[in-house]
N, CA, C and O atoms as a CHARMM CRD file, in Angstrom:
* protein
*
  296
    1    1 MET  N      8.75500  -7.72700  34.21400 PROA 1      0.00000
    2    1 MET  CA     9.42600  -9.35700  34.40900 PROA 1      0.00000
    3    1 MET  C      9.02000  -9.99600  33.07600 PROA 1      0.00000
    4    1 MET  O      9.83300 -10.68800  32.46200 PROA 1      0.00000
    5    2 ALA  N      7.72700  -9.77100  32.59700 PROA 2      0.00000
    6    2 ALA  CA     7.79400 -10.55700  31.21400 PROA 2      0.00000
    7    2 ALA  C      8.21200  -9.90700  30.38100 PROA 2      0.00000
    8    2 ALA  O      8.77700 -10.73300  29.66300 PROA 2      0.00000
    9    3 GLN  N      8.31400  -9.17100  30.04000 PROA 3      0.00000
   10    3 GLN  CA     9.01300  -8.26000  28.99100 PROA 3      0.00000
   11    3 GLN  C     10.61300  -8.53900  29.06100 PROA 3      0.00000
   12    3 GLN  O     11.24500  -8.76500  28.02900 PROA 3      0.00000
   13    4 LEU  N     11.14100  -8.51400  30.15500 PROA 4      0.00000
   14    4 LEU  CA    12.63000  -8.74800  30.04600 PROA 4      0.00000
   15    4 LEU  C     12.69600 -10.41200  29.84800 PROA 4      0.00000
   16    4 LEU  O     13.61000 -10.85600  29.15400 PROA 4      0.00000
   17    5 LYS  N     11.74900 -11.31700  30.44200 PROA 5      0.00000
   18    5 LYS  CA    12.10700 -12.69500  30.04900 PROA 5      0.00000
   19    5 LYS  C     11.81100 -12.83900  28.30700 PROA 5      0.00000
   20    5 LYS  O     12.40600 -13.69400  27.65200 PROA 5      0.00000
   21    6 ARG  N     10.94900 -12.01200  27.76200 PROA 6      0.00000
   22    6 ARG  CA    10.73400 -11.78700  26.22200 PROA 6      0.00000
   23    6 ARG  C     11.82100 -11.33100  25.38200 PROA 6      0.00000
   24    6 ARG  O     11.92800 -11.80500  24.25100 PROA 6      0.00000
   25    7 SER  N     12.78300 -10.31500  25.88000 PROA 7      0.00000
   26    7 SER  CA    13.81000  -9.47100  25.21400 PROA 7      0.00000
   27    7 SER  C     14.78800 -10.70700  25.28000 PROA 7      0.00000
   28    7 SER  O     15.45700 -10.90200  24.26500 PROA 7      0.00000
   29    8 GLN  N     14.96900 -11.62500  26.41700 PROA 8      0.00000
   30    8 GLN  CA    16.27400 -12.26700  26.54600 PROA 8      0.00000
   31    8 GLN  C     16.18100 -13.53800  25.88000 PROA 8      0.00000
   32    8 GLN  O     17.16200 -14.24600  25.64700 PROA 8      0.00000
   33    9 GLY  N     14.80200 -13.86900  25.52500 PROA 9      0.00000
   34    9 GLY  CA    14.55600 -15.02900  24.66500 PROA 9      0.00000
   35    9 GLY  C     14.86000 -14.59900  23.10500 PROA 9      0.00000
   36    9 GLY  O     15.53400 -15.29700  22.34700 PROA 9      0.00000
   37   10 ARG  N     14.32900 -13.48500  22.78300 PROA 10     0.00000
   38   10 ARG  CA    14.77000 -12.73600  21.24900 PROA 10     0.00000
   39   10 ARG  C     16.40800 -12.81300  21.19000 PROA 10     0.00000
   40   10 ARG  O     16.89100 -13.33000  20.18300 PROA 10     0.00000
   41   11 SER  N     17.12000 -12.42200  22.01400 PROA 11     0.00000
   42   11 SER  CA    18.79900 -12.20700  21.89800 PROA 11     0.00000
   43   11 SER  C     19.35200 -13.71300  22.00000 PROA 11     0.00000
   44   11 SER  O     20.43800 -14.02000  21.50600 PROA 11     0.00000
   45   12 SER  N     18.70600 -14.43600  22.53200 PROA 12     0.00000
   46   12 SER  CA    19.41200 -15.70400  22.66000 PROA 12     0.00000
   47   12 SER  C     18.77800 -16.65300  21.42200 PROA 12     0.00000
   48   12 SER  O     18.83900 -17.88100  21.48300 PROA 12     0.00000
   49   13 ARG  N     18.15600 -15.93500  20.28300 PROA 13     0.00000
   50   13 ARG  CA    17.72400 -16.62100  19.08800 PROA 13     0.00000
   51   13 ARG  C     18.84700 -16.19700  17.92800 PROA 13     0.00000
   52   13 ARG  O     18.84000 -16.62900  16.77500 PROA 13     0.00000
   53   14 PHE  N     19.89200 -15.18100  18.52800 PROA 14     0.00000
   54   14 PHE  CA    20.50600 -14.70800  17.04500 PROA 14     0.00000
   55   14 PHE  C     21.26600 -15.76500  16.83200 PROA 14     0.00000
   56   14 PHE  O     21.74700 -16.64500  17.54600 PROA 14     0.00000
   57   15 MET  N     21.28700 -15.37000  15.10500 PROA 15     0.00000
   58   15 MET  CA    21.88500 -16.34800  14.36700 PROA 15     0.00000
   59   15 MET  C     21.22200 -17.88800  14.39700 PROA 15     0.00000
   60   15 MET  O     21.60300 -18.67900  13.53300 PROA 15     0.00000
   61   16 ARG  N     20.51300 -18.19400  15.10600 PROA 16     0.00000
   62   16 ARG  CA    19.68300 -19.54300  15.07700 PROA 16     0.00000
   63   16 ARG  C     19.01400 -19.55700  13.75100 PROA 16     0.00000
   64   16 ARG  O     18.45100 -18.60900  13.20400 PROA 16     0.00000
   65   17 PRO  N     19.16600 -20.83000  13.29200 PROA 17     0.00000
   66   17 PRO  CA    18.44400 -21.06400  11.93800 PROA 17     0.00000
   67   17 PRO  C     17.29700 -21.46600  12.06700 PROA 17     0.00000
   68   17 PRO  O     17.07800 -22.36700  12.87700 PROA 17     0.00000
   69   18 LEU  N     16.34600 -20.95500  11.36900 PROA 18     0.00000
   70   18 LEU  CA    14.58500 -21.16200  11.23300 PROA 18     0.00000
   71   18 LEU  C     14.76400 -22.36900  10.59600 PROA 18     0.00000
   72   18 LEU  O     15.64100 -22.35400   9.73200 PROA 18     0.00000
   73   19 THR  N     14.04800 -23.66000  10.81400 PROA 19     0.00000
   74   19 THR  CA    14.20800 -25.00700  10.26200 PROA 19     0.00000
   75   19 THR  C     13.03400 -25.39600  10.09300 PROA 19     0.00000
   76   19 THR  O     12.92300 -26.31700   9.28300 PROA 19     0.00000
   77   20 SER  N     11.83300 -24.92000  10.70400 PROA 20     0.00000
   78   20 SER  CA    10.82000 -25.71700  10.67800 PROA 20     0.00000
   79   20 SER  C      9.59000 -24.21200  10.64400 PROA 20     0.00000
   80   20 SER  O      9.74800 -23.01000  10.85800 PROA 20     0.00000
   81   21 ASP  N      8.21500 -25.18800  10.20800 PROA 21     0.00000
   82   21 ASP  CA     7.27100 -23.81500   9.76200 PROA 21     0.00000
   83   21 ASP  C      6.91800 -22.97400  11.05800 PROA 21     0.00000
   84   21 ASP  O      6.69800 -21.76800  10.95000 PROA 21     0.00000
   85   22 ILE  N      6.86300 -23.63500  12.31900 PROA 22     0.00000
   86   22 ILE  CA     6.95300 -22.87000  13.38000 PROA 22     0.00000
   87   22 ILE  C      7.64900 -21.64500  13.79000 PROA 22     0.00000
   88   22 ILE  O      7.26000 -20.59600  14.30200 PROA 22     0.00000
   89   23 HSD  N      9.11300 -22.21100  13.30900 PROA 23     0.00000
   90   23 HSD  CA    10.12000 -20.95100  13.56800 PROA 23     0.00000
   91   23 HSD  C      9.62500 -19.93000  12.47600 PROA 23     0.00000
   92   23 HSD  O      9.54500 -18.80000  12.95900 PROA 23     0.00000
   93   24 PHE  N      9.29100 -19.98600  11.23100 PROA 24     0.00000
   94   24 PHE  CA     8.93000 -19.20600  10.26900 PROA 24     0.00000
   95   24 PHE  C      7.72200 -18.37900  10.79800 PROA 24     0.00000
   96   24 PHE  O      7.81800 -17.18300  11.07400 PROA 24     0.00000
   97   25 TYR  N      6.62400 -19.07700  10.91400 PROA 25     0.00000
   98   25 TYR  CA     5.51000 -18.22400  11.48000 PROA 25     0.00000
   99   25 TYR  C      5.74000 -17.65700  12.77200 PROA 25     0.00000
  100   25 TYR  O      5.03800 -16.67000  12.99100 PROA 25     0.00000
  101   26 THR  N      6.57700 -18.01400  13.76200 PROA 26     0.00000
  102   26 THR  CA     6.89100 -17.22900  14.79600 PROA 26     0.00000
  103   26 THR  C      7.67600 -15.79100  14.41200 PROA 26     0.00000
  104   26 THR  O      7.25000 -14.67300  14.69800 PROA 26     0.00000
  105   27 ALA  N      8.67500 -16.02900  13.84100 PROA 27     0.00000
  106   27 ALA  CA     9.18000 -15.07100  13.44000 PROA 27     0.00000
  107   27 ALA  C      8.62300 -13.83900  12.35900 PROA 27     0.00000
  108   27 ALA  O      9.01700 -12.67300  12.36300 PROA 27     0.00000
  109   28 GLN  N      7.75400 -14.34500  11.57800 PROA 28     0.00000
  110   28 GLN  CA     6.67100 -13.25800  11.27500 PROA 28     0.00000
  111   28 GLN  C      5.77000 -12.65200  12.05500 PROA 28     0.00000
  112   28 GLN  O      5.42300 -11.47100  12.03700 PROA 28     0.00000
  113   29 MET  N      5.34400 -13.68600  12.86400 PROA 29     0.00000
  114   29 MET  CA     4.17300 -13.02800  13.76400 PROA 29     0.00000
  115   29 MET  C      4.96600 -11.90700  14.91400 PROA 29     0.00000
  116   29 MET  O      4.44400 -10.82200  15.17000 PROA 29     0.00000
  117   30 ASP  N      6.11300 -12.28900  15.46600 PROA 30     0.00000
  118   30 ASP  CA     7.07100 -11.32700  16.14100 PROA 30     0.00000
  119   30 ASP  C      7.51100 -10.19100  15.21000 PROA 30     0.00000
  120   30 ASP  O      8.00500  -9.17100  15.69100 PROA 30     0.00000
  121   31 ARG  N      7.35500 -10.33200  13.98000 PROA 31     0.00000
  122   31 ARG  CA     8.26900  -9.11300  12.97300 PROA 31     0.00000
  123   31 ARG  C      9.97400  -9.36600  13.23900 PROA 31     0.00000
  124   31 ARG  O     10.77800  -8.45800  13.02900 PROA 31     0.00000
  125   32 SER  N     10.33900 -10.55600  13.66800 PROA 32     0.00000
  126   32 SER  CA    11.76400 -10.80800  13.81000 PROA 32     0.00000
  127   32 SER  C     12.83600 -10.48100  12.48500 PROA 32     0.00000
  128   32 SER  O     12.90000 -11.29000  11.56000 PROA 32     0.00000
  129   33 PRO  N     13.36700  -9.67500  12.48400 PROA 33     0.00000
  130   33 PRO  CA    14.57100  -9.40500  11.44200 PROA 33     0.00000
  131   33 PRO  C     15.29000 -10.95600  11.34400 PROA 33     0.00000
  132   33 PRO  O     15.83600 -11.54000  12.28000 PROA 33     0.00000
  133   34 VAL  N     15.12400 -11.47700   9.87800 PROA 34     0.00000
  134   34 VAL  CA    16.21100 -12.36100   9.67200 PROA 34     0.00000
  135   34 VAL  C     16.93700 -12.08200   8.30000 PROA 34     0.00000
  136   34 VAL  O     16.68400 -11.26800   7.41200 PROA 34     0.00000
  137   35 VAL  N     18.08900 -13.19200   8.45000 PROA 35     0.00000
  138   35 VAL  CA    18.89300 -13.00400   7.25000 PROA 35     0.00000
  139   35 VAL  C     18.82700 -14.32500   6.17700 PROA 35     0.00000
  140   35 VAL  O     18.34800 -15.41000   6.50300 PROA 35     0.00000
  141   36 VAL  N     19.21800 -14.12300   5.25700 PROA 36     0.00000
  142   36 VAL  CA    18.96000 -15.40000   4.16800 PROA 36     0.00000
  143   36 VAL  C     20.40400 -15.64300   3.47400 PROA 36     0.00000
  144   36 VAL  O     21.06100 -14.82600   2.82900 PROA 36     0.00000
  145   37 PHE  N     20.68100 -16.82400   3.74400 PROA 37     0.00000
  146   37 PHE  CA    21.99800 -17.23800   2.99800 PROA 37     0.00000
  147   37 PHE  C     21.66200 -18.59000   1.78400 PROA 37     0.00000
  148   37 PHE  O     20.88600 -19.54300   1.85100 PROA 37     0.00000
  149   38 ALA  N     22.42000 -18.24500   0.94400 PROA 38     0.00000
  150   38 ALA  CA    22.39200 -19.08800  -0.24300 PROA 38     0.00000
  151   38 ALA  C     23.76200 -19.72300  -0.66000 PROA 38     0.00000
  152   38 ALA  O     24.52500 -18.93000  -1.21200 PROA 38     0.00000
  153   39 ALA  N     24.13700 -20.77800  -0.52700 PROA 39     0.00000
  154   39 ALA  CA    25.40400 -21.33200  -0.76300 PROA 39     0.00000
  155   39 ALA  C     26.70800 -20.49900   0.25600 PROA 39     0.00000
  156   39 ALA  O     27.87100 -20.30700  -0.10000 PROA 39     0.00000
  157   40 GLY  N     26.15900 -20.15700   1.41200 PROA 40     0.00000
  158   40 GLY  CA    27.03100 -19.69300   2.64600 PROA 40     0.00000
  159   40 GLY  C     27.13200 -18.14200   2.42600 PROA 40     0.00000
  160   40 GLY  O     27.66700 -17.52600   3.34800 PROA 40     0.00000
  161   41 GLU  N     26.69700 -17.41200   1.33700 PROA 41     0.00000
  162   41 GLU  CA    26.68400 -16.08000   1.01900 PROA 41     0.00000
  163   41 GLU  C     25.38100 -15.61300   1.42000 PROA 41     0.00000
  164   41 GLU  O     24.30000 -16.11200   1.10900 PROA 41     0.00000
  165   42 LEU  N     25.66900 -14.24500   2.39900 PROA 42     0.00000
  166   42 LEU  CA    24.21300 -13.34000   2.47400 PROA 42     0.00000
  167   42 LEU  C     23.67500 -12.86300   1.10600 PROA 42     0.00000
  168   42 LEU  O     24.30800 -12.40600   0.15500 PROA 42     0.00000
  169   43 VAL  N     22.45400 -13.06600   1.23200 PROA 43     0.00000
  170   43 VAL  CA    21.39500 -12.67900  -0.03300 PROA 43     0.00000
  171   43 VAL  C     20.11600 -11.94800   0.26300 PROA 43     0.00000
  172   43 VAL  O     19.31900 -11.63100  -0.62100 PROA 43     0.00000
  173   44 GLY  N     19.97900 -11.73900   1.31100 PROA 44     0.00000
  174   44 GLY  CA    18.45600 -11.06800   1.85400 PROA 44     0.00000
  175   44 GLY  C     18.78600 -10.94700   3.27100 PROA 44     0.00000
  176   44 GLY  O     19.63600 -11.50900   3.96100 PROA 44     0.00000
  177   45 SER  N     17.67300  -9.84900   3.59100 PROA 45     0.00000
  178   45 SER  CA    17.57300  -9.54400   4.90800 PROA 45     0.00000
  179   45 SER  C     16.12700  -8.90900   5.26700 PROA 45     0.00000
  180   45 SER  O     15.46500  -8.48200   4.32100 PROA 45     0.00000
  181   46 GLY  N     15.72600  -8.84100   6.25800 PROA 46     0.00000
  182   46 GLY  CA    14.43300  -8.16400   6.63200 PROA 46     0.00000
  183   46 GLY  C     13.24600  -8.71500   7.28000 PROA 46     0.00000
  184   46 GLY  O     13.58300  -9.72100   7.90300 PROA 46     0.00000
  185   47 ARG  N     12.07800  -8.49300   7.38600 PROA 47     0.00000
  186   47 ARG  CA    11.11000  -9.19100   7.82100 PROA 47     0.00000
  187   47 ARG  C     10.32900  -9.98800   7.05000 PROA 47     0.00000
  188   47 ARG  O     10.08600  -9.74300   5.86800 PROA 47     0.00000
  189   48 ILE  N      9.90500 -10.96400   7.67100 PROA 48     0.00000
  190   48 ILE  CA     9.20900 -12.30200   6.44300 PROA 48     0.00000
  191   48 ILE  C      7.59100 -11.56900   6.39400 PROA 48     0.00000
  192   48 ILE  O      6.84400 -11.26600   7.32400 PROA 48     0.00000
  193   49 ALA  N      7.43600 -11.44800   5.05200 PROA 49     0.00000
  194   49 ALA  CA     6.12500 -10.81700   4.62700 PROA 49     0.00000
  195   49 ALA  C      4.91900 -11.97100   4.33400 PROA 49     0.00000
  196   49 ALA  O      3.74700 -11.82200   4.67700 PROA 49     0.00000
  197   50 GLU  N      5.49600 -13.23100   3.57800 PROA 50     0.00000
  198   50 GLU  CA     5.03900 -14.23800   3.30300 PROA 50     0.00000
  199   50 GLU  C      5.47500 -15.57200   3.50400 PROA 50     0.00000
  200   50 GLU  O      6.69700 -15.71300   3.48000 PROA 50     0.00000
  201   51 ILE  N      4.75800 -16.63600   3.70600 PROA 51     0.00000
  202   51 ILE  CA     5.39100 -18.08800   3.90700 PROA 51     0.00000
  203   51 ILE  C      4.34800 -18.88200   3.15800 PROA 51     0.00000
  204   51 ILE  O      3.12300 -18.83800   3.27500 PROA 51     0.00000
  205   52 THR  N      5.19400 -19.71000   2.26300 PROA 52     0.00000
  206   52 THR  CA     4.41200 -20.60800   1.35300 PROA 52     0.00000
  207   52 THR  C      5.66500 -21.92500   1.92300 PROA 52     0.00000
  208   52 THR  O      6.70000 -21.78400   2.57500 PROA 52     0.00000
  209   53 GLU  N      5.02900 -23.14000   1.35800 PROA 53     0.00000
  210   53 GLU  CA     5.53900 -24.25200   1.53200 PROA 53     0.00000
  211   53 GLU  C      7.05900 -24.30000   0.78100 PROA 53     0.00000
  212   53 GLU  O      8.13200 -24.71900   1.21400 PROA 53     0.00000
  213   54 ASN  N      6.79100 -23.84500  -0.20200 PROA 54     0.00000
  214   54 ASN  CA     8.42000 -23.73600  -1.07500 PROA 54     0.00000
  215   54 ASN  C      9.03300 -22.45600  -0.81800 PROA 54     0.00000
  216   54 ASN  O     10.25800 -22.53300  -0.72400 PROA 54     0.00000
  217   55 SER  N      8.48900 -21.16500  -0.65900 PROA 55     0.00000
  218   55 SER  CA     9.23200 -20.00800  -0.30900 PROA 55     0.00000
  219   55 SER  C      9.22500 -19.09100   0.64500 PROA 55     0.00000
  220   55 SER  O      8.28400 -19.22200   1.42800 PROA 55     0.00000
  221   56 VAL  N      9.86400 -18.30400   0.83300 PROA 56     0.00000
  222   56 VAL  CA     9.59200 -17.17200   1.83000 PROA 56     0.00000
  223   56 VAL  C      9.74100 -15.90800   1.25900 PROA 56     0.00000
  224   56 VAL  O     10.74400 -15.62000   0.60600 PROA 56     0.00000
  225   57 LYS  N      8.70400 -15.03200   1.47800 PROA 57     0.00000
  226   57 LYS  CA     9.08900 -13.94000   1.07800 PROA 57     0.00000
  227   57 LYS  C      9.49200 -12.57700   1.91200 PROA 57     0.00000
  228   57 LYS  O      8.69200 -12.34200   2.81800 PROA 57     0.00000
  229   58 ILE  N     10.29500 -11.87200   1.81900 PROA 58     0.00000
  230   58 ILE  CA    10.82900 -11.06400   2.55300 PROA 58     0.00000
  231   58 ILE  C     11.17400  -9.70500   1.65300 PROA 58     0.00000
  232   58 ILE  O     11.86900  -9.73400   0.63700 PROA 58     0.00000
  233   59 GLY  N     10.53300  -8.45900   2.23700 PROA 59     0.00000
  234   59 GLY  CA    10.21700  -7.26600   1.44600 PROA 59     0.00000
  235   59 GLY  C      9.57500  -7.74200   0.18500 PROA 59     0.00000
  236   59 GLY  O      8.60100  -8.49300   0.13900 PROA 59     0.00000
  237   60 ASP  N     10.31500  -7.15300  -0.99600 PROA 60     0.00000
  238   60 ASP  CA     9.83700  -7.74200  -2.34300 PROA 60     0.00000
  239   60 ASP  C     10.36200  -9.02300  -3.19700 PROA 60     0.00000
  240   60 ASP  O     10.05800  -9.37500  -4.33700 PROA 60     0.00000
  241   61 GLU  N     11.22100  -9.57500  -2.28900 PROA 61     0.00000
  242   61 GLU  CA    11.96400 -11.02700  -2.96900 PROA 61     0.00000
  243   61 GLU  C     11.25600 -11.98400  -2.11400 PROA 61     0.00000
  244   61 GLU  O     10.62400 -11.79300  -1.07500 PROA 61     0.00000
  245   62 ARG  N     11.55700 -13.31500  -2.93700 PROA 62     0.00000
  246   62 ARG  CA    11.26100 -14.56400  -2.68100 PROA 62     0.00000
  247   62 ARG  C     12.30400 -15.35700  -2.44700 PROA 62     0.00000
  248   62 ARG  O     13.25800 -15.24700  -3.21700 PROA 62     0.00000
  249   63 TYR  N     12.37500 -16.28100  -1.41100 PROA 63     0.00000
  250   63 TYR  CA    13.64100 -16.93700  -1.43800 PROA 63     0.00000
  251   63 TYR  C     13.16700 -18.41000  -1.26400 PROA 63     0.00000
  252   63 TYR  O     12.33300 -18.71700  -0.41200 PROA 63     0.00000
  253   64 LEU  N     13.75000 -19.32500  -2.13100 PROA 64     0.00000
  254   64 LEU  CA    13.14500 -20.68200  -2.02800 PROA 64     0.00000
  255   64 LEU  C     13.79300 -21.54500  -0.71500 PROA 64     0.00000
  256   64 LEU  O     14.99500 -21.55300  -0.44700 PROA 64     0.00000
  257   65 ARG  N     13.09100 -22.03000  -0.20500 PROA 65     0.00000
  258   65 ARG  CA    13.22700 -22.62900   1.27300 PROA 65     0.00000
  259   65 ARG  C     14.22600 -23.83400   0.85600 PROA 65     0.00000
  260   65 ARG  O     15.02700 -24.14200   1.74000 PROA 65     0.00000
  261   66 ALA  N     14.28400 -24.38500  -0.05900 PROA 66     0.00000
  262   66 ALA  CA    15.12700 -25.74000  -0.33400 PROA 66     0.00000
  263   66 ALA  C     16.59200 -25.24700  -0.62500 PROA 66     0.00000
  264   66 ALA  O     17.55500 -25.99000  -0.43900 PROA 66     0.00000
  265   67 VAL  N     16.69900 -24.13000  -1.02700 PROA 67     0.00000
  266   67 VAL  CA    18.25500 -23.85400  -1.24700 PROA 67     0.00000
  267   67 VAL  C     18.61800 -22.68800  -0.39400 PROA 67     0.00000
  268   67 VAL  O     19.82900 -22.47100  -0.38700 PROA 67     0.00000
  269   68 CYS  N     17.90400 -21.89000   0.31600 PROA 68     0.00000
  270   68 CYS  CA    18.06300 -20.92400   1.22100 PROA 68     0.00000
  271   68 CYS  C     18.48100 -21.45200   2.59500 PROA 68     0.00000
  272   68 CYS  O     18.10400 -22.61000   2.77100 PROA 68     0.00000
  273   69 THR  N     19.01600 -21.02800   3.40400 PROA 69     0.00000
  274   69 THR  CA    19.35900 -20.98900   5.00100 PROA 69     0.00000
  275   69 THR  C     18.95200 -19.65000   5.37300 PROA 69     0.00000
  276   69 THR  O     19.39100 -18.59400   4.91700 PROA 69     0.00000
  277   70 PHE  N     17.69100 -19.88800   6.62100 PROA 70     0.00000
  278   70 PHE  CA    17.15300 -18.57900   7.08200 PROA 70     0.00000
  279   70 PHE  C     17.81500 -18.41900   8.56300 PROA 70     0.00000
  280   70 PHE  O     18.14000 -19.41900   9.20300 PROA 70     0.00000
  281   71 LYS  N     17.97500 -17.22700   9.01600 PROA 71     0.00000
  282   71 LYS  CA    18.54800 -17.39700  10.59000 PROA 71     0.00000
  283   71 LYS  C     18.23100 -15.95900  11.11800 PROA 71     0.00000
  284   71 LYS  O     18.45000 -14.95700  10.43600 PROA 71     0.00000
  285   72 TYR  N     17.57400 -15.91500  12.67800 PROA 72     0.00000
  286   72 TYR  CA    17.30000 -14.85600  13.37900 PROA 72     0.00000
  287   72 TYR  C     18.32900 -13.71900  13.33100 PROA 72     0.00000
  288   72 TYR  O     19.28200 -13.96900  14.07000 PROA 72     0.00000
  289   73 ALA  N     18.42800 -12.57000  12.70100 PROA 73     0.00000
  290   73 ALA  CA    19.26200 -11.63300  12.73900 PROA 73     0.00000
  291   73 ALA  C     19.31700 -11.05400  14.01600 PROA 73     0.00000
  292   73 ALA  O     20.44600 -10.61700  14.24100 PROA 73     0.00000
  293   74 ALA  N     18.39400 -10.85600  15.09100 PROA 74     0.00000
  294   74 ALA  CA    18.32800 -10.16300  16.30300 PROA 74     0.00000
  295   74 ALA  C     17.79900 -11.12200  17.35700 PROA 74     0.00000
  296   74 ALA  O     17.65000 -10.74300  18.51800 PROA 74     0.00000
């Protein structure tokens, strides 16, 4: 039952933006896939490897939090 609720919670996050530190850290801990947009264009995707005040590292790339939008991919 708990697994069902957890999987339903993940699917309800699909394409919701990560807007606060807690969203980023939760996505990192859950290893949730995220997509990254800059100026409305898809520029990256994957799992969060590192988070700083100014950037998010996904794979080998760093994306600036101030200019990118991050969304749950699953």
